Amino acid sequence: MIIESAELFAEQDLFPFFKEMDETPAKYDGKGSVTTHPQLKKIIQFAAEQHWIGGSASFENGGLQLPEMIFNTGHHLFQAANNGVQGYLGLSSGAAGLITSFGSKEQITTYVPKIFSGEWQGTMALTEPQAGSSLTDIITTATPTNNGYYLVKGQKIFISGGQHDACDNFVHLTLARIEGAPAGIKGISLFIIPKFRHETNGNLVYNDVYCVGDFQKMGQRGYSTTHLSFGDNNDCHGFLLGEPHKGLGYMFQMMNGARISVGQCAASVAMAAYQASLQYAMERPQGRLPNEKDPSQPPTLIINHADVQRMLFTQKAIVEGSLSLAMECNRLYDLTNACETEERDTYFQLLEILTPIVKTYASEQGTRSAALAIQTLGGYGFTTDFPVQQHYRDLKIMSLYEGTTGIQSIDLLGRKVTMHNGKALQVLGKTIQETLQKASDHPILQPYSLMLDAEWKRLENVLSHLQKYLVNGDTGRYLADACIFMEMAGYTVIGWQWLKQASAAADILANKDFSTFPAAFLQGKIHTMEFFFTYELPHAAACETILLQNKSLTQVQTPDIFAY
Amino acid sequence: MIIESAELFAEQDLFPFFKEMDETPAKYDGKGSVTTHPQLKKIIQFAAEQHWIGGSASFENGGLQLPEMIFNTGHHLFQAANNGVQGYLGLSSGAAGLITSFGSKEQITTYVPKIFSGEWQGTMALTEPQAGSSLTDIITTATPTNNGYYLVKGQKIFISGGQHDACDNFVHLTLARIEGAPAGIKGISLFIIPKFRHETNGNLVYNDVYCVGDFQKMGQRGYSTTHLSFGDNNDCHGFLLGEPHKGLGYMFQMMNGARISVGQCAASVAMAAYQASLQYAMERPQGRLPNEKDPSQPPTLIINHADVQRMLFTQKAIVEGSLSLAMECNRLYDLTNACETEERDTYFQLLEILTPIVKTYASEQGTRSAALAIQTLGGYGFTTDFPVQQHYRDLKIMSLYEGTTGIQSIDLLGRKVTMHNGKALQVLGKTIQETLQKASDHPILQPYSLMLDAEWKRLENVLSHLQKYLVNGDTGRYLADACIFMEMAGYTVIGWQWLKQASAAADILANKDFSTFPAAFLQGKIHTMEFFFTYELPHAAACETILLQNKSLTQVQTPDIFAY
């Protein structure tokens, strides 16, 4: 029922404005705010009423206690229908979650209900012009006062959903450095900074947070990206969230959720492009099969061309594989909330190691997938008459949001693989082994089960090669090819998800109960798994070849080697 | 001197309008024409004066007899500076060349000087709405009259440079079917169809060719893409070019030139994106190296990060590899013009087999290269403040123009590889062997020479596997993975180009004469060759794995397997 209501909302209120919001981008009004499409305010209000901002929160905090799996399945539909709009909702949801986790009772009651009602927009304010991805170098300052608040001063850029005309107030969760704090990431604190703050009499007054401009983008043009200036008049009150100097750790609760959400969003947008190209391929007659060249015969539908099927199966393999992994992450998130102690730790470690992978695989391969959607439509795909080019443009930001592919890859190889003596990797290996065992029950899946087993060993082989650099203290060389390692891990993990899907499909096919899933759908799952293992997985071996070489070609000390 | 003048033109007259032309797209005026940026008319006139439309034509036809190598080096600079604008010039140049090759003396004198002067625009009109890439299914009709002309009737779409306000007249080289012609491609003729035709008294009168609309696109927005309607009032005169029913063969002279030009354009646009990202990387401080994490130390320039170097070298490997192959094709084109009989045949066959490869490698990998340019800039790369996102959008059309990647791949595997009993492939193999031998003179190049030799054998191995399908008459299965074969051939051929460049660089380094090329430039060539062989070439082996499998996963007869 809940997912059906999400589907209706996506179809009726989001998708019809997808193109329009691209053609009339959110735009800075020159006066401290961003003008958005008139439909946005209605969408946010309707989403709030239907609990699509606060639905996964607890009853006591005004939510429905929806599992993340269900809540994010709804959001998947919004992302597929109109990904920019979903950003506004997702940000508010994440910001409220962060306040709920680490805020005081008073902070929760002040901000969370207003965010859940859609009146106020939550944002995350990390990036600064001079620091970029390097949060170590954040210089926004917070000066303590005797009145319980801090005076904040600084610049933040790339703030999605920053001050716009579809909400009344904004709650910026902002990283800043308390005066005298240690240098580096150990001196970063997290502040709640509303655009309008409550005075002691309860009135709202302007809090000296000014939107000084926006960024126009090649995609997600309906989604505002702003530059915020805090404390130009020395009157920006920041309210410390949790304890001082622990801000980055807190922020990473929201950041990790956002990374999974970006991965899921990339999968969803690529899914929309895939489905648009599939529909086109099933309706468009053109050309003839190689053995049937008689020009007096009518042309065939393009879906009958092998190369078009290759493009469609590649898309299906990428988008359903990515979405499956995103849902796996949502499930693990629910399990970490539902379980305790050791069991919880296991799920949490698995979630930790999968987070950079889902974010990166879905965004990098999703972009490739959307390129194939364009290619399936031929010249038409490049025109604004069809949505696939918008999907393609929108998708490119997913490999940049919330830590670029480079950052995610260093997170995977430099932190997640090594943490707790490699415990997370062991848990992942064990979980994959369980899937392999289960798949082996079905004779048709056995060869693929063996292939995936070999892929896992390949990954371990590469790691033991790379760890030699670590042992020698050469972290630079260890991490130099982190992106290639990420690419390889992505193929392996998505192979696991496909084997899992194929195994479930084979179970149902064996039981011959087609009441929920038609046989063609199940056969399609097995076929696409075979396609993934045959056409995509071989590139993991190429990554291995690259990772096993001993040269240091990307650590050149003389940039003039790039001379042209 | 000629190339310097091209550089000046590109810098002063083309690049300054690159962004503006994107932001104010060419747009249908509702009255049979397209409104373009005001600068376009000036650019075309200036280009014509400087011989950048007709420069490679013979003296007697008003040209400078510039070799294609020189002429296209100029155009490379235009493509890098403002690729949409170059399209107008390139089309005119190609159309005039086609008329010169196959037209009567009268046709040449009527059209060519006007095209070379920039007053008239040449176009190629092949695609029809119902036929798309399948030229077999062209239905535009040409009815003979007793007055030497044909009456043409039909619709053509995706006509680049179709009727716009920057030229006075248009010369559409149009494929149509003479009444009673055989079905299929053997019944297609080529016509010159001007927008305004000469009456016997020499006056120009409207020729019943109407621009009925345009296509708005995600990139190349300054370059008009039109829908033309011929003969709505039964008064569209078409003038037969050459003999009846041989039109497709003629058209392929222009088409082959256009394919090389698209490949070169893709390389040029990706080059512009690469250079923009390189400049950014050399100026932007951010983060610290893995072994130098002291936050009190200033951040390093991002070019010092291994992952940024990986992205830059990947781009350099792709763009300089592609451009090198495009220039190889231009050189072969010149050689086929300069040589005779057997020698000419050899160059021509080499050119024939390289044409689909340069078009496809440069466009597909160029797109990936431009994605890395965006990634190098991080979030800024996605904003309209930087040109790389425009390069990325513009590039996506290159894999669609003049035959999609699917079409090029079938051309390579289905036609070029098999023609004359595999002669073209043998010539390519022999030419690559010559490069290998020469490279082996330098000990540092020997390992790469061996690698490339192995890659060539891999390609032959794959072909002998695929040819079993052909022998069994299963053309469908033979061609099913043509795109994977194309990808593999691309790696091998670009590997050859890199070895050739590295070999030339090693020669100069050995002679220690740095008067023309600085040592860093030469070392950069050798280093990038090593990078290409280490990071890119291993994926050719993955293609081999895919191509050697015996399944038929992309020839499914039941599209409901795609059900979701």
Tab-separated table of N, CA, C and O in Angstrom, chain B residues 8-21 37 39 43 81-82:
chain	number	residue	atom	x	y	z
B	8	LEU	N	45.382	31.136	-34.471
B	8	LEU	CA	44.908	32.496	-34.180
B	8	LEU	C	43.393	32.585	-34.372
B	8	LEU	O	42.670	33.141	-33.525
B	9	PHE	N	42.922	32.046	-35.463
B	9	PHE	CA	41.487	32.039	-35.778
B	9	PHE	C	40.717	31.307	-34.668
B	9	PHE	O	39.692	31.797	-34.163
B	10	ALA	N	41.227	30.143	-34.269
B	10	ALA	CA	40.566	29.346	-33.234
B	10	ALA	C	40.502	30.106	-31.913
B	10	ALA	O	39.470	30.138	-31.239
B	11	GLU	N	41.611	30.756	-31.581
B	11	GLU	CA	41.694	31.457	-30.300
B	11	GLU	C	40.862	32.729	-30.262
B	11	GLU	O	40.230	33.045	-29.270
B	12	GLN	N	40.911	33.461	-31.395
B	12	GLN	CA	40.293	34.792	-31.375
B	12	GLN	C	38.835	34.794	-31.822
B	12	GLN	O	38.051	35.608	-31.347
B	13	ASP	N	38.496	33.903	-32.738
B	13	ASP	CA	37.160	33.979	-33.329
B	13	ASP	C	36.247	32.820	-32.965
B	13	ASP	O	35.029	32.928	-33.100
B	14	LEU	N	36.810	31.683	-32.553
B	14	LEU	CA	35.963	30.513	-32.288
B	14	LEU	C	35.749	30.289	-30.787
B	14	LEU	O	34.626	30.277	-30.313
B	15	PHE	N	36.846	30.103	-30.048
B	15	PHE	CA	36.695	29.768	-28.631
B	15	PHE	C	35.912	30.814	-27.826
B	15	PHE	O	35.105	30.449	-26.976
B	16	PRO	N	36.109	32.115	-28.090
B	16	PRO	CA	35.365	33.097	-27.285
B	16	PRO	C	33.842	32.948	-27.395
B	16	PRO	O	33.118	33.469	-26.551
B	17	PHE	N	33.359	32.232	-28.403
B	17	PHE	CA	31.917	32.074	-28.585
B	17	PHE	C	31.433	30.668	-28.240
B	17	PHE	O	30.267	30.345	-28.426
B	18	PHE	N	32.341	29.845	-27.758
B	18	PHE	CA	32.015	28.440	-27.479
B	18	PHE	C	30.873	28.323	-26.462
B	18	PHE	O	29.883	27.631	-26.690
B	19	LYS	N	31.002	29.033	-25.353
B	19	LYS	CA	29.995	28.947	-24.293
B	19	LYS	C	28.703	29.664	-24.709
B	19	LYS	O	27.606	29.143	-24.501
B	20	GLU	N	28.849	30.845	-25.295
B	20	GLU	CA	27.694	31.633	-25.696
B	20	GLU	C	26.801	30.876	-26.678
B	20	GLU	O	25.577	30.936	-26.604
B	21	MET	N	27.418	30.177	-27.621
B	21	MET	CA	26.646	29.440	-28.619
B	21	MET	C	25.901	28.262	-27.975
B	21	MET	O	24.874	27.820	-28.483
B	37	HIS	N	23.760	31.962	-33.919
B	37	HIS	CA	24.476	33.043	-33.235
B	37	HIS	C	25.020	34.026	-34.275
B	37	HIS	O	25.563	33.602	-35.301
B	39	GLN	N	27.622	35.652	-34.576
B	39	GLN	CA	29.044	35.495	-34.913
B	39	GLN	C	29.251	34.468	-36.029
B	39	GLN	O	30.254	34.511	-36.739
B	43	ILE	N	32.209	34.132	-38.885
B	43	ILE	CA	33.179	33.027	-38.827
B	43	ILE	C	33.256	32.313	-40.177
B	43	ILE	O	34.345	32.052	-40.700
B	81	ALA	N	38.420	24.187	-30.326
B	81	ALA	CA	37.997	25.508	-29.843
B	81	ALA	C	36.484	25.655	-29.810
B	81	ALA	O	35.926	26.266	-28.894
B	82	ASN	N	35.808	25.097	-30.809
B	82	ASN	CA	34.355	25.311	-30.925
B	82	ASN	C	33.827	24.299	-31.933
B	82	ASN	O	33.652	24.604	-33.108
